[in-house]
PDB file of C-alpha atoms in Angstrom:
ATOM      1  CA  MET A   1       0.000   0.000   0.000  1.00 74.00           C
ATOM      2  CA  ASN A   2       1.057   3.597  -0.590  1.00 85.00           C
ATOM      3  CA  PRO A   3       2.088   5.662   2.443  1.00 90.00           C
ATOM      4  CA  VAL A   4      -0.063   8.654   3.302  1.00 92.00           C
ATOM      5  CA  LEU A   5       2.501  10.015   5.760  1.00 92.00           C
ATOM      6  CA  SER A   6       5.845   9.077   7.285  1.00 95.00           C
ATOM      7  CA  PHE A   7       7.452   9.904  10.601  1.00 96.00           C
ATOM      8  CA  VAL A   8      11.108  10.552   9.793  1.00 96.00           C
ATOM      9  CA  ASN A   9      13.513  10.650  12.759  1.00 97.00           C
ATOM     10  CA  ILE A  10      11.129  12.596  15.021  1.00 97.00           C
ATOM     11  CA  LYS A  11      12.789  13.884  18.190  1.00 96.00           C
ATOM     12  CA  LYS A  12      11.142  15.743  21.056  1.00 95.00           C
ATOM     13  CA  ALA A  13      12.334  16.787  24.515  1.00 93.00           C
ATOM     14  CA  TYR A  14      10.697  18.695  27.350  1.00 89.00           C
ATOM     15  CA  HIS A  15      12.245  21.077  29.849  1.00 84.00           C
ATOM     16  CA  ASP A  16      11.594  20.472  33.540  1.00 80.00           C
ATOM     17  CA  GLU A  17      13.101  22.931  36.050  1.00 78.00           C
ATOM     18  CA  GLY A  18      16.069  23.545  33.800  1.00 78.00           C
ATOM     19  CA  GLU A  19      16.624  19.897  32.945  1.00 86.00           C
ATOM     20  CA  ILE A  20      16.137  18.479  29.463  1.00 87.00           C
ATOM     21  CA  CYS A  21      13.914  15.387  29.465  1.00 87.00           C
ATOM     22  CA  PRO A  22      14.090  13.526  26.128  1.00 89.00           C
ATOM     23  CA  ALA A  23      10.738  12.014  25.109  1.00 92.00           C
ATOM     24  CA  LEU A  24      11.042  10.870  21.488  1.00 95.00           C
ATOM     25  CA  ASP A  25      14.467   9.854  20.215  1.00 95.00           C
ATOM     26  CA  GLY A  26      14.220   9.367  16.471  1.00 96.00           C
ATOM     27  CA  ILE A  27      10.791   7.898  15.699  1.00 97.00           C
ATOM     28  CA  SER A  28      10.407   6.623  12.131  1.00 97.00           C
ATOM     29  CA  PHE A  29       7.578   4.645  10.526  1.00 97.00           C
ATOM     30  CA  ASP A  30       5.063   4.905   7.684  1.00 97.00           C
ATOM     31  CA  VAL A  31       1.268   5.035   7.751  1.00 96.00           C
ATOM     32  CA  CYS A  32      -0.475   3.767   4.624  1.00 95.00           C
ATOM     33  CA  VAL A  33      -3.674   4.895   2.929  1.00 92.00           C
ATOM     34  CA  ASN A  34      -6.872   3.564   4.590  1.00 93.00           C
ATOM     35  CA  GLU A  35      -4.825   1.777   7.249  1.00 96.00           C
ATOM     36  CA  ILE A  36      -5.527   1.604  10.981  1.00 97.00           C
ATOM     37  CA  VAL A  37      -2.237   1.980  12.848  1.00 98.00           C
ATOM     38  CA  CYS A  38      -2.219   1.585  16.616  1.00 98.00           C
ATOM     39  CA  ILE A  39       0.583   3.110  18.701  1.00 98.00           C
ATOM     40  CA  MET A  40       1.383   1.349  21.972  1.00 97.00           C
ATOM     41  CA  GLY A  41       4.134   1.425  24.569  1.00 94.00           C
ATOM     42  CA  PRO A  42       4.890   1.981  28.253  1.00 93.00           C
ATOM     43  CA  SER A  43       3.111   4.811  30.041  1.00 90.00           C
ATOM     44  CA  GLY A  44       4.714   8.181  29.357  1.00 88.00           C
ATOM     45  CA  CYS A  45       6.653   7.057  26.269  1.00 91.00           C
ATOM     46  CA  GLY A  46       5.237   9.792  24.014  1.00 92.00           C
ATOM     47  CA  LYS A  47       2.406   8.048  22.183  1.00 94.00           C
ATOM     48  CA  SER A  48       0.003  10.977  22.493  1.00 94.00           C
ATOM     49  CA  THR A  49       2.811  13.403  21.678  1.00 94.00           C
ATOM     50  CA  LEU A  50       3.085  11.845  18.217  1.00 95.00           C
ATOM     51  CA  LEU A  51      -0.609  12.494  17.567  1.00 94.00           C
ATOM     52  CA  ARG A  52      -0.255  16.077  18.762  1.00 94.00           C
ATOM     53  CA  ILE A  53       2.690  16.608  16.417  1.00 94.00           C
ATOM     54  CA  ILE A  54       0.644  15.363  13.441  1.00 91.00           C
ATOM     55  CA  ASN A  55      -2.226  17.669  14.388  1.00 90.00           C
ATOM     56  CA  GLY A  56       0.010  20.693  14.878  1.00 89.00           C
ATOM     57  CA  LEU A  57      -0.697  20.956  18.615  1.00 91.00           C
ATOM     58  CA  GLU A  58       3.017  20.428  19.316  1.00 94.00           C
ATOM     59  CA  LYS A  59       6.185  20.793  17.271  1.00 94.00           C
ATOM     60  CA  ALA A  60       8.955  18.246  16.980  1.00 95.00           C
ATOM     61  CA  ASP A  61      12.425  19.473  17.921  1.00 95.00           C
ATOM     62  CA  SER A  62      13.796  17.792  14.817  1.00 96.00           C
ATOM     63  CA  GLY A  63      12.720  15.347  12.156  1.00 96.00           C
ATOM     64  CA  THR A  64       9.824  15.504   9.736  1.00 94.00           C
ATOM     65  CA  VAL A  65       6.264  14.311   9.366  1.00 92.00           C
ATOM     66  CA  ARG A  66       6.368  13.773   5.627  1.00 91.00           C
ATOM     67  CA  GLU A  67       3.036  13.947   3.826  1.00 88.00           C
ATOM     68  CA  TYR A  68       2.255  12.373   0.488  1.00 82.00           C
ATOM     69  CA  PRO A  69      -0.469  14.712  -0.807  1.00 68.00           C
ATOM     70  CA  GLU A  70      -0.194  13.241  -4.278  1.00 54.00           C
ATOM     71  CA  ASN A  71      -2.170  10.303  -2.850  1.00 51.00           C
ATOM     72  CA  GLU A  72      -5.003  12.577  -1.754  1.00 52.00           C
ATOM     73  CA  GLY A  73      -4.867  15.417  -4.258  1.00 55.00           C
ATOM     74  CA  GLY A  74      -3.632  18.107  -1.878  1.00 60.00           C
ATOM     75  CA  SER A  75      -2.347  18.886   1.603  1.00 71.00           C
ATOM     76  CA  LEU A  76      -3.473  16.382   4.230  1.00 81.00           C
ATOM     77  CA  SER A  77      -5.955  17.271   6.946  1.00 88.00           C
ATOM     78  CA  ALA A  78      -6.247  15.581  10.343  1.00 92.00           C
ATOM     79  CA  ALA A  79      -8.850  15.612  13.101  1.00 93.00           C
ATOM     80  CA  MET A  80      -8.537  14.398  16.690  1.00 94.00           C
ATOM     81  CA  VAL A  81     -10.839  12.364  18.933  1.00 94.00           C
ATOM     82  CA  PHE A  82      -9.761  12.637  22.575  1.00 90.00           C
ATOM     83  CA  GLN A  83     -10.290  10.373  25.582  1.00 88.00           C
ATOM     84  CA  ASP A  84     -12.673  12.998  26.950  1.00 88.00           C
ATOM     85  CA  HIS A  85     -15.379  13.761  24.394  1.00 87.00           C
ATOM     86  CA  ALA A  86     -14.739  17.512  24.916  1.00 89.00           C
ATOM     87  CA  LEU A  87     -18.205  18.539  23.736  1.00 95.00           C
ATOM     88  CA  PHE A  88     -19.536  22.011  24.464  1.00 96.00           C
ATOM     89  CA  PRO A  89     -22.264  21.372  27.071  1.00 96.00           C
ATOM     90  CA  TRP A  90     -24.341  24.420  26.049  1.00 97.00           C
ATOM     91  CA  LEU A  91     -24.478  23.468  22.353  1.00 97.00           C
ATOM     92  CA  THR A  92     -26.846  20.961  20.794  1.00 97.00           C
ATOM     93  CA  ILE A  93     -25.439  17.821  19.213  1.00 97.00           C
ATOM     94  CA  TYR A  94     -25.946  19.402  15.780  1.00 96.00           C
ATOM     95  CA  GLU A  95     -24.036  22.543  16.766  1.00 96.00           C
ATOM     96  CA  ASN A  96     -21.224  20.485  18.316  1.00 96.00           C
ATOM     97  CA  ILE A  97     -20.818  18.506  15.099  1.00 96.00           C
ATOM     98  CA  VAL A  98     -20.658  21.557  12.816  1.00 94.00           C
ATOM     99  CA  TYR A  99     -18.622  23.720  15.219  1.00 93.00           C
ATOM    100  CA  GLY A 100     -15.308  23.121  13.440  1.00 87.00           C
ATOM    101  CA  LEU A 101     -16.871  23.784  10.046  1.00 87.00           C
ATOM    102  CA  ARG A 102     -18.168  27.151  11.237  1.00 87.00           C
ATOM    103  CA  LEU A 103     -14.598  28.110  12.179  1.00 83.00           C
ATOM    104  CA  SER A 104     -13.181  26.984   8.835  1.00 74.00           C
ATOM    105  CA  SER A 105     -11.505  29.584   6.646  1.00 61.00           C
ATOM    106  CA  HIS A 106     -13.542  28.120   3.784  1.00 72.00           C
ATOM    107  CA  ARG A 107     -17.071  29.166   4.603  1.00 78.00           C
ATOM    108  CA  VAL A 108     -19.484  26.260   4.337  1.00 83.00           C
ATOM    109  CA  PRO A 109     -23.063  27.201   3.373  1.00 87.00           C
ATOM    110  CA  GLU A 110     -25.706  26.493   6.014  1.00 89.00           C
ATOM    111  CA  GLU A 111     -27.482  23.982   3.795  1.00 91.00           C
ATOM    112  CA  GLU A 112     -24.277  21.987   3.384  1.00 91.00           C
ATOM    113  CA  LEU A 113     -23.678  22.127   7.147  1.00 91.00           C
ATOM    114  CA  LYS A 114     -27.082  20.577   7.657  1.00 93.00           C
ATOM    115  CA  GLU A 115     -26.493  17.900   5.021  1.00 93.00           C
ATOM    116  CA  ARG A 116     -23.126  16.909   6.489  1.00 92.00           C
ATOM    117  CA  ALA A 117     -24.478  16.827  10.036  1.00 94.00           C
ATOM    118  CA  GLU A 118     -27.461  14.699   9.061  1.00 95.00           C
ATOM    119  CA  ALA A 119     -25.217  12.259   7.190  1.00 94.00           C
ATOM    120  CA  LEU A 120     -22.872  11.999  10.171  1.00 94.00           C
ATOM    121  CA  LEU A 121     -25.718  11.560  12.645  1.00 95.00           C
ATOM    122  CA  SER A 122     -26.878   8.650  10.503  1.00 94.00           C
ATOM    123  CA  LEU A 123     -23.347   7.267  10.107  1.00 93.00           C
ATOM    124  CA  THR A 124     -22.790   7.264  13.883  1.00 93.00           C
ATOM    125  CA  HIS A 125     -26.308   5.961  14.661  1.00 92.00           C
ATOM    126  CA  LEU A 126     -27.389   9.183  16.374  1.00 95.00           C
ATOM    127  CA  ASP A 127     -30.474   9.892  14.271  1.00 94.00           C
ATOM    128  CA  GLY A 128     -33.053  11.813  16.279  1.00 93.00           C
ATOM    129  CA  PHE A 129     -30.551  13.389  18.694  1.00 96.00           C
ATOM    130  CA  SER A 130     -29.703  16.495  16.652  1.00 95.00           C
ATOM    131  CA  ASP A 131     -31.405  18.865  19.124  1.00 96.00           C
ATOM    132  CA  SER A 132     -30.278  17.070  22.292  1.00 97.00           C
ATOM    133  CA  LEU A 133     -27.689  18.476  24.681  1.00 97.00           C
ATOM    134  CA  PRO A 134     -24.603  16.455  25.697  1.00 96.00           C
ATOM    135  CA  HIS A 135     -25.838  15.837  29.258  1.00 96.00           C
ATOM    136  CA  GLN A 136     -28.816  13.973  27.803  1.00 97.00           C
ATOM    137  CA  LEU A 137     -26.560  11.369  26.144  1.00 96.00           C
ATOM    138  CA  SER A 138     -24.723   8.343  27.523  1.00 94.00           C
ATOM    139  CA  GLY A 139     -20.924   8.219  27.570  1.00 92.00           C
ATOM    140  CA  GLY A 140     -20.819   6.053  24.471  1.00 93.00           C
ATOM    141  CA  MET A 141     -23.163   8.368  22.581  1.00 95.00           C
ATOM    142  CA  LYS A 142     -21.031  11.382  23.510  1.00 94.00           C
ATOM    143  CA  GLN A 143     -17.985   9.665  22.027  1.00 93.00           C
ATOM    144  CA  ARG A 144     -19.964   9.007  18.850  1.00 93.00           C
ATOM    145  CA  VAL A 145     -20.673  12.742  18.652  1.00 95.00           C
ATOM    146  CA  SER A 146     -16.958  13.384  19.114  1.00 95.00           C
ATOM    147  CA  VAL A 147     -16.204  11.064  16.190  1.00 94.00           C
ATOM    148  CA  ALA A 148     -18.903  12.738  14.069  1.00 94.00           C
ATOM    149  CA  ARG A 149     -17.454  16.177  14.848  1.00 95.00           C
ATOM    150  CA  ALA A 150     -13.984  15.014  13.795  1.00 94.00           C
ATOM    151  CA  LEU A 151     -15.318  13.512  10.564  1.00 94.00           C
ATOM    152  CA  ALA A 152     -17.297  16.664   9.727  1.00 93.00           C
ATOM    153  CA  ILE A 153     -14.214  18.341   8.271  1.00 89.00           C
ATOM    154  CA  ARG A 154     -13.669  15.259   6.082  1.00 90.00           C
ATOM    155  CA  PRO A 155     -10.132  14.617   7.317  1.00 91.00           C
ATOM    156  CA  ASP A 156      -7.644  12.482   5.461  1.00 91.00           C
ATOM    157  CA  ILE A 157      -6.430  11.119   8.802  1.00 94.00           C
ATOM    158  CA  LEU A 158      -8.478  10.473  11.944  1.00 96.00           C
ATOM    159  CA  LEU A 159      -6.399  10.619  15.134  1.00 97.00           C
ATOM    160  CA  MET A 160      -7.803   8.858  18.203  1.00 97.00           C
ATOM    161  CA  ASP A 161      -6.157   9.265  21.616  1.00 96.00           C
ATOM    162  CA  GLU A 162      -7.555   6.475  23.814  1.00 94.00           C
ATOM    163  CA  PRO A 163     -11.135   7.410  22.887  1.00 90.00           C
ATOM    164  CA  PHE A 164     -12.738   4.328  24.466  1.00 90.00           C
ATOM    165  CA  SER A 165     -10.664   3.940  27.649  1.00 88.00           C
ATOM    166  CA  ALA A 166     -13.223   5.560  29.977  1.00 84.00           C
ATOM    167  CA  LEU A 167     -16.087   3.357  28.762  1.00 89.00           C
ATOM    168  CA  ASP A 168     -17.341   0.073  30.173  1.00 90.00           C
ATOM    169  CA  THR A 169     -16.350  -3.155  28.428  1.00 90.00           C
ATOM    170  CA  PHE A 170     -19.580  -3.620  26.483  1.00 92.00           C
ATOM    171  CA  THR A 171     -19.808  -0.005  25.296  1.00 90.00           C
ATOM    172  CA  ARG A 172     -16.138  -0.029  24.333  1.00 90.00           C
ATOM    173  CA  ARG A 173     -16.555  -3.105  22.149  1.00 93.00           C
ATOM    174  CA  GLU A 174     -19.650  -1.590  20.543  1.00 92.00           C
ATOM    175  CA  LEU A 175     -17.734   1.579  19.657  1.00 91.00           C
ATOM    176  CA  GLU A 176     -14.753  -0.416  18.405  1.00 94.00           C
ATOM    177  CA  ASP A 177     -17.118  -2.115  15.962  1.00 94.00           C
ATOM    178  CA  GLU A 178     -18.549   1.293  15.039  1.00 92.00           C
ATOM    179  CA  ALA A 179     -15.041   2.631  14.398  1.00 92.00           C
ATOM    180  CA  LEU A 180     -14.296  -0.263  12.039  1.00 95.00           C
ATOM    181  CA  ARG A 181     -17.567   0.238  10.190  1.00 93.00           C
ATOM    182  CA  ILE A 182     -17.030   3.986   9.861  1.00 91.00           C
ATOM    183  CA  ARG A 183     -13.448   3.503   8.633  1.00 92.00           C
ATOM    184  CA  LYS A 184     -14.734   1.084   5.988  1.00 92.00           C
ATOM    185  CA  GLU A 185     -17.509   3.429   4.845  1.00 92.00           C
ATOM    186  CA  THR A 186     -15.457   6.647   4.843  1.00 92.00           C
ATOM    187  CA  LYS A 187     -12.120   5.118   3.754  1.00 91.00           C
ATOM    188  CA  THR A 188     -10.359   7.301   6.322  1.00 92.00           C
ATOM    189  CA  THR A 189      -6.828   6.527   7.499  1.00 95.00           C
ATOM    190  CA  VAL A 190      -6.780   6.075  11.288  1.00 97.00           C
ATOM    191  CA  ILE A 191      -3.951   6.440  13.811  1.00 97.00           C
ATOM    192  CA  THR A 192      -4.971   5.502  17.329  1.00 97.00           C
ATOM    193  CA  VAL A 193      -3.300   5.287  20.735  1.00 97.00           C
ATOM    194  CA  THR A 194      -4.331   2.717  23.315  1.00 95.00           C
ATOM    195  CA  HIS A 195      -2.998   0.963  26.423  1.00 94.00           C
ATOM    196  CA  ASN A 196      -5.291  -2.009  25.745  1.00 96.00           C
ATOM    197  CA  PRO A 197      -3.588  -4.895  23.853  1.00 97.00           C
ATOM    198  CA  GLU A 198      -6.921  -6.546  23.042  1.00 97.00           C
ATOM    199  CA  GLU A 199      -8.270  -3.314  21.544  1.00 97.00           C
ATOM    200  CA  ALA A 200      -5.123  -2.955  19.442  1.00 97.00           C
ATOM    201  CA  VAL A 201      -5.434  -6.458  17.970  1.00 98.00           C
ATOM    202  CA  TYR A 202      -9.185  -6.005  17.458  1.00 98.00           C
ATOM    203  CA  LEU A 203      -8.806  -2.769  15.473  1.00 97.00           C
ATOM    204  CA  ALA A 204      -5.388  -2.422  13.906  1.00 98.00           C
ATOM    205  CA  ASP A 205      -3.793  -3.419  10.638  1.00 98.00           C
ATOM    206  CA  ARG A 206      -0.397  -2.725  12.214  1.00 98.00           C
ATOM    207  CA  ILE A 207       0.735  -2.049  15.779  1.00 98.00           C
ATOM    208  CA  VAL A 208       3.736   0.217  16.405  1.00 98.00           C
ATOM    209  CA  ILE A 209       5.350  -0.412  19.794  1.00 97.00           C
ATOM    210  CA  LEU A 210       7.515   2.279  21.363  1.00 96.00           C
ATOM    211  CA  SER A 211      10.195   1.730  23.991  1.00 95.00           C
ATOM    212  CA  GLU A 212      10.267   3.594  27.278  1.00 92.00           C
ATOM    213  CA  ARG A 213      11.567   7.138  26.968  1.00 90.00           C
ATOM    214  CA  PRO A 214      13.597   8.371  25.306  1.00 92.00           C
ATOM    215  CA  SER A 215      11.400   6.417  22.920  1.00 94.00           C
ATOM    216  CA  VAL A 216      12.311   4.648  19.719  1.00 96.00           C
ATOM    217  CA  VAL A 217      10.242   2.250  17.612  1.00 97.00           C
ATOM    218  CA  SER A 218      11.082  -1.131  19.110  1.00 96.00           C
ATOM    219  CA  ASP A 219       8.653  -3.351  17.179  1.00 97.00           C
ATOM    220  CA  ILE A 220       6.034  -3.189  14.429  1.00 97.00           C
ATOM    221  CA  LEU A 221       3.502  -6.030  14.339  1.00 98.00           C
ATOM    222  CA  THR A 222       1.238  -6.794  11.389  1.00 97.00           C
ATOM    223  CA  VAL A 223      -2.223  -8.038  12.370  1.00 97.00           C
ATOM    224  CA  ASP A 224      -3.081 -10.408   9.542  1.00 96.00           C
ATOM    225  CA  LEU A 225      -6.482 -11.511  10.852  1.00 97.00           C
ATOM    226  CA  PRO A 226      -9.769 -11.111   8.960  1.00 95.00           C
ATOM    227  CA  HIS A 227     -12.621  -9.004  10.317  1.00 93.00           C
ATOM    228  CA  PRO A 228     -14.695  -9.530  12.360  1.00 93.00           C
ATOM    229  CA  ARG A 229     -11.987 -10.631  14.793  1.00 96.00           C
ATOM    230  CA  ASN A 230     -12.703 -13.056  17.596  1.00 96.00           C
ATOM    231  CA  PRO A 231     -10.819 -12.326  20.871  1.00 96.00           C
ATOM    232  CA  VAL A 232     -10.846 -16.034  21.791  1.00 96.00           C
ATOM    233  CA  ASN A 233      -9.272 -17.083  18.483  1.00 97.00           C
ATOM    234  CA  PRO A 234      -5.852 -18.675  19.219  1.00 98.00           C
ATOM    235  CA  ASP A 235      -4.050 -16.363  16.770  1.00 97.00           C
ATOM    236  CA  PHE A 236      -5.746 -13.339  18.353  1.00 98.00           C
ATOM    237  CA  ILE A 237      -4.668 -14.478  21.826  1.00 98.00           C
ATOM    238  CA  ARG A 238      -1.122 -15.145  20.616  1.00 97.00           C
ATOM    239  CA  LEU A 239      -0.800 -11.598  19.247  1.00 97.00           C
ATOM    240  CA  ARG A 240      -2.294 -10.068  22.378  1.00 97.00           C
ATOM    241  CA  GLU A 241       0.158 -11.959  24.587  1.00 97.00           C
ATOM    242  CA  GLU A 242       3.047 -11.023  22.294  1.00 96.00           C
ATOM    243  CA  ILE A 243       2.183  -7.329  22.726  1.00 97.00           C
ATOM    244  CA  ILE A 244       2.088  -7.703  26.512  1.00 96.00           C
ATOM    245  CA  ARG A 245       5.454  -9.471  26.474  1.00 95.00           C
ATOM    246  CA  LEU A 246       7.037  -6.830  24.242  1.00 94.00           C
ATOM    247  CA  ILE A 247       5.757  -3.863  26.259  1.00 93.00           C
ATOM    248  CA  ARG A 248       6.714  -5.419  29.587  1.00 88.00           C
ATOM    249  CA  GLY A 249      10.159  -5.933  28.141  1.00 78.00           C
ATOM    250  CA  LYS A 250      10.395  -2.225  27.289  1.00 56.00           C
ATOM    251  CA  SER A 251       9.227  -0.859  30.648  1.00 54.00           C
TER     252      SER A 251
END
């Protein structure tokens, strides 16, 4: 598959009371078109930092995030789904979904806003909740709104920073299935961070494992299992246990 972006020798350090604390020490790997890549590693190794660098929320000290816009016909766009849904509590679900579009430098006509929102409400199974407020929705439904809001700008890459970690087991699995369905329907490239080995094997095409900081890429695993994936399948269990072994060996 063709790469949509590449991390090329990304380095990042933080300053703490005058001391330099290296976080990322030369991270390099590719992400391919329509792929789900999961980033894992010990706590504090810089997984979320990589997402923030892609999204422009942080800058790398050195190295490059190389885009391949020839694959997409222009400069790449990315949108983030956070662990906390981060919805505006005073806005309706409709207004939360179109909020980013209203801020866009390319003014989107009101009729198109409505069409996109309605399509996304249907895509995320939130039909009928357009006029609801966030406090009227369950935790899982709020995360669906967060996904819909991210998809509203039609990003080339969807970034997900542990979006299901605060949910109960049953809701998390339901939203994992929704994420796979949405990726298939929208053909969006996905980069996600998780601490959950089972979630990584359930979702990902490839799993990038970082070492403890200063982090490097220690392993990249290909998940060559057909969907839908069964967590009690022996190959699934073997991969899950391999991830646990690798991460424990890095921490």
